Tab-separated table of C-alpha atoms and ligand atoms in Angstrom:
chain	number	residue	atom	x	y	z
A	1	MET	CA	-16.281	12.138	4.724
A	2	THR	CA	-18.785	13.192	8.169
A	3	THR	CA	-16.303	14.424	10.504
A	4	THR	CA	-17.509	15.666	14.360
A	5	SER	CA	-18.601	19.467	14.374
A	6	ARG	CA	-16.103	21.151	16.880
A	7	PRO	CA	-16.995	23.540	19.958
A	8	PRO	CA	-17.024	26.724	19.521
A	9	THR	CA	-13.435	29.168	19.336
A	10	PRO	CA	-13.405	29.515	23.227
A	11	ASN	CA	-13.840	33.795	24.288
A	12	GLY	CA	-10.509	35.287	24.044
A	13	VAL	CA	-8.677	32.931	22.189
A	14	GLU	CA	-7.462	34.300	18.829
A	15	PRO	CA	-6.797	31.693	15.932
A	16	PHE	CA	-4.026	31.727	13.511
A	17	ARG	CA	-4.790	35.296	10.907
A	18	GLY	CA	-2.145	34.237	8.616
A	19	LYS	CA	-3.017	32.754	4.967
A	20	GLN	CA	-1.416	28.874	4.573
A	21	PRO	CA	0.704	28.396	2.658
A	22	ALA	CA	-0.492	28.975	-1.122
A	23	ASP	CA	0.960	25.156	-2.348
A	24	ILE	CA	-0.348	23.284	0.900
A	25	VAL	CA	-2.552	19.616	0.534
A	26	GLU	CA	-5.956	19.006	2.121
A	27	ASP	CA	-5.451	17.780	5.254
A	28	LEU	CA	-7.515	14.154	6.164
A	29	VAL	CA	-9.378	13.513	8.880
A	30	ILE	CA	-10.824	10.289	8.676
A	31	THR	CA	-13.775	9.658	11.573
A	32	GLY	CA	-13.820	6.331	13.437
A	33	ALA	CA	-10.563	5.129	11.366
A	34	LEU	CA	-9.604	2.713	14.086
A	35	GLU	CA	-12.971	1.683	15.237
A	36	LEU	CA	-12.700	-2.021	13.858
A	37	ASP	CA	-15.474	-3.645	13.692
A	38	GLU	CA	-17.315	-0.348	12.368
A	39	GLY	CA	-17.651	1.075	8.749
A	40	ASP	CA	-18.119	-0.230	5.359
A	41	GLU	CA	-16.872	-3.368	4.820
A	42	ARG	CA	-16.053	-2.391	1.472
A	43	LEU	CA	-13.176	-0.442	2.027
A	44	TRP	CA	-10.878	-2.968	3.005
A	45	VAL	CA	-9.268	-4.000	-0.326
A	46	PRO	CA	-8.645	-7.737	-0.581
A	47	GLN	CA	-4.477	-8.802	-1.073
A	48	THR	CA	-4.263	-12.382	-1.037
A	49	GLU	CA	-6.358	-15.453	0.525
A	50	GLY	CA	-7.142	-14.394	3.512
A	51	VAL	CA	-5.355	-10.746	3.533
A	52	SER	CA	-6.756	-6.885	3.322
A	53	PHE	CA	-5.689	-3.779	3.648
A	54	ARG	CA	-7.362	-0.656	3.823
A	55	PRO	CA	-6.068	2.842	3.492
A	56	LEU	CA	-6.054	5.725	5.456
A	57	LEU	CA	-3.136	7.696	3.701
A	58	LEU	CA	-1.870	7.313	0.386
A	59	SER	CA	1.340	10.304	0.088
A	60	VAL	CA	1.943	9.922	-4.029
A	61	THR	CA	4.270	12.659	-3.158
A	62	GLN	CA	6.852	11.017	-0.201
A	63	GLY	CA	6.359	8.133	-1.237
A	64	TYR	CA	4.643	6.169	2.095
A	65	PHE	CA	1.098	4.311	2.697
A	66	VAL	CA	-0.615	4.420	6.240
A	67	ASN	CA	-3.290	1.555	6.517
A	68	LEU	CA	-4.494	-1.206	8.236
A	69	LEU	CA	-3.703	-4.729	7.450
A	70	ARG	CA	-6.355	-7.136	8.380
A	71	VAL	CA	-5.301	-10.976	8.387
A	72	ARG	CA	-8.190	-13.687	8.617
A	73	ARG	CA	-6.210	-16.828	8.555
A	74	ALA	CA	-2.652	-18.427	10.208
A	75	GLY	CA	1.011	-19.160	9.020
A	76	VAL	CA	3.086	-17.638	6.683
A	77	LEU	CA	1.893	-14.419	5.184
A	78	SER	CA	5.386	-13.040	3.188
A	79	ARG	CA	9.063	-12.935	3.180
A	80	HIS	CA	10.442	-9.273	2.350
A	81	ARG	CA	13.085	-6.576	2.381
A	82	HIS	CA	12.464	-3.648	3.195
A	83	ALA	CA	14.319	-0.140	1.665
A	84	GLY	CA	12.114	2.558	4.126
A	85	PRO	CA	11.578	2.085	7.683
A	86	VAL	CA	7.943	0.555	8.730
A	87	HIS	CA	6.517	1.690	12.023
A	88	ALA	CA	3.949	-1.173	13.109
A	89	PHE	CA	0.933	-0.672	15.379
A	90	PRO	CA	-0.443	-4.041	16.309
A	91	LEU	CA	-4.447	-3.759	17.273
A	92	ARG	CA	-5.282	-7.041	17.399
A	93	GLY	CA	-4.244	-10.908	17.163
A	94	ARG	CA	-0.427	-11.261	17.426
A	95	TRP	CA	2.142	-11.630	14.808
A	96	TYR	CA	6.175	-12.159	14.375
A	97	TYR	CA	9.079	-12.220	12.737
A	98	LEU	CA	11.204	-16.060	11.869
A	99	GLU	CA	13.794	-13.784	12.361
A	100	HIS	CA	13.327	-12.025	15.451
A	101	ASP	CA	12.701	-13.549	19.017
A	102	TRP	CA	9.836	-10.958	19.575
A	103	VAL	CA	6.187	-10.722	19.165
A	104	ALA	CA	4.381	-8.308	18.257
A	105	THR	CA	0.810	-7.990	20.776
A	106	THR	CA	-2.216	-5.626	20.778
A	107	PHE	CA	-1.917	-2.187	21.544
A	108	GLY	CA	2.648	-2.354	21.602
A	109	TYR	CA	5.052	-0.555	18.726
A	110	ALA	CA	7.180	-2.108	16.432
A	111	PHE	CA	10.020	-0.354	13.970
A	112	GLU	CA	10.828	-2.045	11.068
A	113	PRO	CA	14.621	-0.698	9.939
A	114	PRO	CA	15.075	-0.146	6.622
A	115	GLY	CA	17.436	-2.668	4.875
A	116	GLU	CA	15.732	-5.962	7.230
A	117	THR	CA	14.421	-8.475	5.187
A	118	HIS	CA	12.321	-10.848	7.302
A	119	THR	CA	9.349	-13.263	7.421
A	120	LEU	CA	5.885	-12.905	9.217
A	121	VAL	CA	3.643	-15.735	10.900
A	122	VAL	CA	0.565	-15.357	12.367
A	123	PRO	CA	-0.046	-18.156	15.351
A	124	ASP	CA	-2.182	-20.966	14.580
A	125	ASP	CA	-4.558	-19.768	17.612
A	126	VAL	CA	-4.994	-15.667	15.795
A	127	ASP	CA	-8.313	-15.729	14.108
A	128	GLU	CA	-8.294	-12.366	12.970
A	129	MET	CA	-4.358	-9.804	12.961
A	130	ILE	CA	-4.904	-6.383	12.481
A	131	THR	CA	-1.572	-4.239	12.475
A	132	LEU	CA	-1.408	-0.015	11.347
A	133	PHE	CA	1.607	-0.268	9.536
A	134	HIS	CA	3.053	3.030	8.139
A	135	VAL	CA	5.183	2.100	5.372
A	136	THR	CA	8.036	4.202	3.826
A	137	GLY	CA	9.276	3.819	0.375
A	138	THR	CA	8.934	-0.310	-0.956
A	139	TYR	CA	9.137	-3.624	0.515
A	140	VAL	CA	10.478	-6.528	-1.708
A	141	TYR	CA	9.238	-9.941	-1.567
A	142	VAL	CA	11.631	-12.620	-1.564
A	143	ASP	CA	12.685	-15.572	-1.171
A	144	PRO	CA	14.627	-17.013	1.397
A	145	ASP	CA	18.220	-16.439	-0.328
A	146	GLY	CA	16.760	-13.350	-1.072
A	147	ASN	CA	16.335	-13.073	-4.772
A	148	ALA	CA	13.113	-10.622	-5.568
A	149	VAL	CA	10.067	-12.124	-6.330
A	150	GLY	CA	7.816	-8.903	-6.174
A	151	TYR	CA	7.258	-5.974	-4.595
A	152	GLU	CA	5.155	-3.201	-3.358
A	153	ASP	CA	4.596	0.578	-3.140
A	154	VAL	CA	2.358	3.738	-2.772
A	155	PHE	CA	1.907	2.798	-6.150
A	156	THR	CA	0.688	-0.402	-6.194
A	157	LYS	CA	-1.208	-0.050	-2.884
A	158	LEU	CA	-3.193	2.867	-5.016
A	159	GLU	CA	-3.981	0.442	-8.224
A	160	ALA	CA	-5.157	-2.277	-5.725
A	161	ALA	CA	-7.746	0.144	-4.160
A	162	ARG	CA	-8.920	1.729	-7.024
A	163	ARG	CA	-9.650	-1.177	-8.771
A	164	HIS	CA	-11.334	-2.792	-5.867
A	165	TYR	CA	-13.267	0.796	-5.057
A	166	GLN	CA	-14.656	0.458	-8.752
A	167	GLN	CA	-15.578	-3.521	-8.689
A	168	VAL	CA	-17.586	-2.716	-5.248
A	169	GLY	CA	-19.288	0.121	-6.485
A	170	LEU	CA	-17.407	2.752	-4.787
A	171	GLY	CA	-16.439	4.163	-7.675
A	172	ALA	CA	-12.246	3.911	-8.966
A	173	ASP	CA	-12.274	7.469	-7.817
A	174	TYR	CA	-13.051	7.114	-3.912
A	175	VAL	CA	-9.411	6.449	-3.447
A	176	GLU	CA	-8.432	9.718	-4.228
A	177	ARG	CA	-9.300	10.617	-1.010
A	178	TYR	CA	-6.521	8.805	0.534
A	179	VAL	CA	-4.112	10.357	-1.638
A	180	ARG	CA	-1.711	13.430	-0.631
B	201	LIG	FE1	7.709	-5.802	7.220
């Protein structure tokens, strides 16, 4: 990973002199993470037809993940029930839930409460939708009556990314940089 070198510490300013906790995990910096048209296309992990994600942080210790979801097809994407909270930051395109009357638009913010079931739709006139999602816990794919038909969590995302990065030549270990 490349990072821009930072300016020198200003005169008269003291950095923290103490020790960081012995068990602290490594910080994580992704330069240009939101430069949506830049970067290695291989980082986008195919999920279903026209749908892929790019991991930013896969928290196996706290059971959440932060990723960019990219959708290049219109229509119903999935119906799912969240066990934990979701924070959504739409960056391109628009989407909505059949169960709500609001539309998620570029540079907005939406909170999805734990326990909610909803059906994600991308409008017909949207060629590409990209949203940064911070997803905690599991979401369960359900039928219209709420019967479970599948699920996603940080571990399914991690496995999919590991498999994909191996296939495209980045190596299975590439995904480890996103894991905390
Ligand atoms: Fe959702």
